[in-house]
């Protein structure tokens, strides 16, 4: 029988808050999402009391997992600063594509700690949505894997996860020992996305702070194993949510994806500025949809004024990592969950991505570990 929200709430009545109130009556619960045996909700508490609530979060997860029919439960603890006083944990808010007013300085926090077993975490980002970040992230990850590296992909786009589609993943991650999630393997990559846990149709009703918590859980409560590189597919924009993510994840570098158009380049600049601001080295720029290659005759047309990103990279003093043409095969394959590097490894597109991957690897070799940065308290 399908697990309902009421089943979950009935179980949560058995969990006590630090002041003794049953969790189900505490007013700290977000809406409870229960789909297909997967349960997700958040508990929002005052930032000053986060530590006292951690055991409540754990218990909540345990009781929900014990409900017959529940296959996985993810409970996020999110901190809210009452009254917005100085020095507190600021909730991240989703920002409109394009980044809105741009990033603000980070609030006080603790040093970012790495993920055990993961050598380097890199972000694939852009200032603007729809420029091909996710497509690049997946194919770059596959390109790095062809170089002999062990590679993972973390889909950090909590509001619009892409990995289920780009890798045609319908299965759910298994839980290990009741507390950790086993990532999914595809084409030799180890991958995790919130989209594996929550259905595509489920409305993304969570509030901003849950993004941070869900991301932290995907990073730290997933059995990533040993990885040379973890590629993080970032959400679009450079607003608070993106900035906070850049701070939450101990990034060794960032790859900026841009199309050649001026507008996208302005956004790319904003993206670069964001990473510089949080001391994350920019590994370089990828020009995506760089030129159009006629599928019939192979003729190349620079419909968008190709080369803008290369010039911009030079101007900004960041490496240019390479260009990927606008090609129907890339779109069709991506959208069908058959990324070109894996499914047409000898084709020209795979070659473009593999060259980019080799440059990224070289950049990583030459990049000292980023200085510790501050992150928002949990
Ligand atoms: N080089 C390319 N040639 C043709 N189509 C492409 C190319 N790169 C990406 N696309 C297509 O463009 C669309 C957007 O790509 P993608 O989802 O990777 O962008 P994104 O920047 O991650 O978007 P969002 O900001 O929504 O996360 C997809 O349909 C994808 O298949
Ligand atoms: Mg994307």
Short mmCIF file of C-alpha atoms in Angstrom, two decimals, residues 16-210:
data_model
loop_
_atom_site.label_atom_id
_atom_site.label_comp_id
_atom_site.label_asym_id
_atom_site.label_seq_id
_atom_site.Cartn_x
_atom_site.Cartn_y
_atom_site.Cartn_z
CA UNK A 16 10.20 14.48 20.42
CA UNK A 17 11.66 17.91 19.81
CA UNK A 18 14.34 19.19 22.24
CA UNK A 19 11.56 20.86 24.30
CA UNK A 20 9.52 17.62 24.41
CA UNK A 21 6.85 18.59 21.87
CA UNK A 22 6.00 15.85 19.36
CA UNK A 23 7.73 16.71 16.08
CA UNK A 24 4.48 16.45 14.14
CA UNK A 25 3.05 19.30 16.24
CA UNK A 26 6.17 21.45 16.46
CA UNK A 27 5.47 23.72 13.53
CA UNK A 28 9.02 23.07 12.32
CA UNK A 29 8.05 20.63 9.58
CA UNK A 30 7.87 21.55 5.95
CA UNK A 31 5.31 19.92 3.74
CA UNK A 32 5.92 16.19 3.62
CA UNK A 33 6.51 14.70 0.19
CA UNK A 34 5.71 11.00 -0.01
CA UNK A 35 5.87 9.52 -3.48
CA UNK A 36 6.42 5.94 -4.42
CA UNK A 37 7.78 4.99 -1.03
CA UNK A 38 10.26 7.89 -1.08
CA UNK A 39 9.76 10.42 1.67
CA UNK A 40 11.30 13.87 1.83
CA UNK A 41 10.73 16.77 4.18
CA UNK A 42 12.64 19.35 6.12
CA UNK A 43 12.72 20.56 9.69
CA UNK A 44 13.37 24.27 9.99
CA UNK A 45 14.86 25.50 13.23
CA UNK A 46 16.59 28.54 14.64
CA UNK A 47 20.24 28.56 13.54
CA UNK A 48 21.37 28.78 17.16
CA UNK A 49 19.67 25.45 17.95
CA UNK A 50 20.83 23.39 15.02
CA UNK A 51 23.05 21.10 17.10
CA UNK A 52 20.26 20.20 19.52
CA UNK A 53 18.05 19.27 16.57
CA UNK A 54 20.45 16.99 14.74
CA UNK A 55 19.41 13.96 16.78
CA UNK A 56 15.76 14.83 16.13
CA UNK A 57 16.47 14.80 12.40
CA UNK A 58 18.15 11.41 12.68
CA UNK A 59 15.30 9.94 14.71
CA UNK A 60 12.78 11.34 12.26
CA UNK A 61 14.60 9.63 9.43
CA UNK A 62 14.74 6.37 11.37
CA UNK A 63 11.04 6.28 12.23
CA UNK A 64 10.05 7.16 8.69
CA UNK A 65 12.32 4.47 7.25
CA UNK A 66 10.66 1.98 9.58
CA UNK A 67 7.22 2.61 8.06
CA UNK A 68 6.27 -0.40 5.92
CA UNK A 69 6.47 0.59 2.28
CA UNK A 70 9.04 3.35 2.74
CA UNK A 71 12.07 2.65 0.59
CA UNK A 72 13.99 5.79 1.36
CA UNK A 73 13.69 8.82 3.58
CA UNK A 74 15.61 12.04 3.39
CA UNK A 75 15.12 14.56 6.14
CA UNK A 76 16.86 17.89 5.85
CA UNK A 77 17.61 20.13 8.81
CA UNK A 78 17.49 23.73 7.77
CA UNK A 79 18.53 26.71 9.80
CA UNK A 80 16.69 29.97 9.84
CA UNK A 81 17.97 33.04 11.60
CA UNK A 82 15.23 34.67 13.55
CA UNK A 83 15.00 38.38 12.89
CA UNK A 84 17.82 38.32 10.33
CA UNK A 85 20.44 39.54 12.82
CA UNK A 86 24.05 40.05 11.81
CA UNK A 87 26.38 37.10 11.56
CA UNK A 88 23.72 34.45 11.23
CA UNK A 89 23.04 31.76 8.73
CA UNK A 90 21.30 33.28 5.78
CA UNK A 91 18.94 31.00 3.95
CA UNK A 92 19.76 30.61 0.30
CA UNK A 93 17.01 31.68 -2.02
CA UNK A 94 16.46 30.49 -5.49
CA UNK A 95 17.32 33.29 -7.84
CA UNK A 96 15.85 33.93 -11.23
CA UNK A 97 17.90 32.68 -14.14
CA UNK A 98 20.49 35.27 -14.88
CA UNK A 99 21.38 35.86 -11.29
CA UNK A 100 19.37 38.92 -10.35
CA UNK A 101 21.32 41.34 -8.22
CA UNK A 102 24.36 39.09 -7.99
CA UNK A 103 26.05 37.48 -5.02
CA UNK A 104 26.39 38.94 -1.59
CA UNK A 105 29.25 38.30 0.81
CA UNK A 106 29.07 35.11 2.78
CA UNK A 107 27.94 35.14 6.37
CA UNK A 108 30.05 33.74 9.20
CA UNK A 109 30.46 30.00 9.19
CA UNK A 110 32.82 27.06 9.54
CA UNK A 111 35.64 25.92 7.31
CA UNK A 112 34.63 23.80 4.34
CA UNK A 113 35.68 20.20 4.74
CA UNK A 114 36.34 17.85 1.88
CA UNK A 115 34.52 14.63 1.09
CA UNK A 116 36.60 11.65 2.25
CA UNK A 117 37.87 9.61 -0.69
CA UNK A 118 37.19 12.36 -3.23
CA UNK A 119 40.37 13.90 -4.54
CA UNK A 120 38.99 16.91 -6.40
CA UNK A 121 35.53 18.45 -6.68
CA UNK A 122 34.92 20.75 -9.62
CA UNK A 123 31.85 22.78 -10.50
CA UNK A 124 30.41 23.21 -13.95
CA UNK A 125 28.62 26.53 -13.85
CA UNK A 126 27.34 29.44 -15.87
CA UNK A 127 25.82 32.77 -15.10
CA UNK A 128 22.85 32.03 -17.32
CA UNK A 129 20.47 29.10 -17.67
CA UNK A 130 20.18 26.84 -20.66
CA UNK A 131 23.71 27.29 -22.01
CA UNK A 132 24.46 23.57 -21.77
CA UNK A 133 25.98 23.18 -18.30
CA UNK A 134 24.42 19.82 -17.59
CA UNK A 135 25.24 18.46 -21.03
CA UNK A 136 28.80 19.67 -20.60
CA UNK A 137 29.05 18.33 -17.05
CA UNK A 138 28.03 14.82 -18.09
CA UNK A 139 30.18 14.67 -21.20
CA UNK A 140 33.13 16.25 -19.41
CA UNK A 141 32.79 13.65 -16.66
CA UNK A 142 32.74 10.89 -19.29
CA UNK A 143 35.74 12.48 -20.99
CA UNK A 144 37.65 12.49 -17.70
CA UNK A 145 36.71 8.84 -17.25
CA UNK A 146 38.15 7.99 -20.67
CA UNK A 147 41.44 9.45 -19.39
CA UNK A 148 41.43 6.70 -16.79
CA UNK A 149 40.09 8.74 -13.89
CA UNK A 150 37.40 7.56 -11.48
CA UNK A 151 34.67 10.11 -11.84
CA UNK A 152 31.44 11.01 -10.06
CA UNK A 153 28.74 13.52 -10.97
CA UNK A 154 26.70 15.37 -8.38
CA UNK A 155 23.63 17.15 -9.69
CA UNK A 156 23.45 20.27 -7.53
CA UNK A 157 20.42 21.61 -9.36
CA UNK A 158 17.88 20.86 -6.67
CA UNK A 159 15.05 22.75 -8.39
CA UNK A 160 15.64 21.36 -11.85
CA UNK A 161 17.72 18.19 -11.64
CA UNK A 162 19.01 16.99 -15.02
CA UNK A 163 20.84 13.74 -14.41
CA UNK A 164 17.78 11.45 -14.43
CA UNK A 165 17.10 12.57 -18.00
CA UNK A 166 20.65 13.00 -19.28
CA UNK A 167 21.60 9.52 -18.14
CA UNK A 168 18.13 7.94 -18.49
CA UNK A 169 18.11 6.91 -14.85
CA UNK A 170 14.81 5.75 -13.44
CA UNK A 171 16.03 3.56 -10.63
CA UNK A 172 16.18 4.74 -7.03
CA UNK A 173 19.33 4.79 -4.95
CA UNK A 174 19.43 2.04 -2.35
CA UNK A 175 20.03 2.84 1.26
CA UNK A 176 23.07 1.40 2.96
CA UNK A 177 22.76 0.55 6.63
CA UNK A 178 19.68 2.74 6.88
CA UNK A 179 21.61 5.99 6.91
CA UNK A 180 23.59 6.36 3.72
CA UNK A 181 22.57 6.29 0.09
CA UNK A 182 24.29 4.23 -2.55
CA UNK A 183 24.83 6.33 -5.67
CA UNK A 184 23.83 5.06 -9.11
CA UNK A 185 26.42 3.84 -11.62
CA UNK A 186 26.08 4.69 -15.28
CA UNK A 187 28.61 4.49 -18.11
CA UNK A 188 31.30 4.02 -15.49
CA UNK A 189 30.32 7.21 -13.63
CA UNK A 190 29.11 7.33 -10.04
CA UNK A 191 26.15 9.69 -9.99
CA UNK A 192 23.69 11.27 -7.58
CA UNK A 193 20.79 13.64 -8.08
CA UNK A 194 17.85 14.75 -5.99
CA UNK A 195 15.88 13.67 -9.05
CA UNK A 196 16.64 10.03 -8.21
CA UNK A 197 14.89 10.44 -4.89
CA UNK A 198 12.03 12.74 -5.81
CA UNK A 199 9.84 12.31 -8.88
CA UNK A 200 10.13 14.70 -11.78
CA UNK A 201 6.48 15.63 -11.42
CA UNK A 202 6.81 16.47 -7.75
CA UNK A 203 6.50 20.20 -7.38
CA UNK A 204 9.65 21.80 -6.10
CA UNK A 205 7.94 23.37 -3.17
CA UNK A 206 10.86 23.31 -0.81
CA UNK A 207 12.07 26.55 0.46
CA UNK A 208 15.55 27.85 -0.22
CA UNK A 209 17.25 26.59 2.94
CA UNK A 210 16.34 23.02 2.07
#
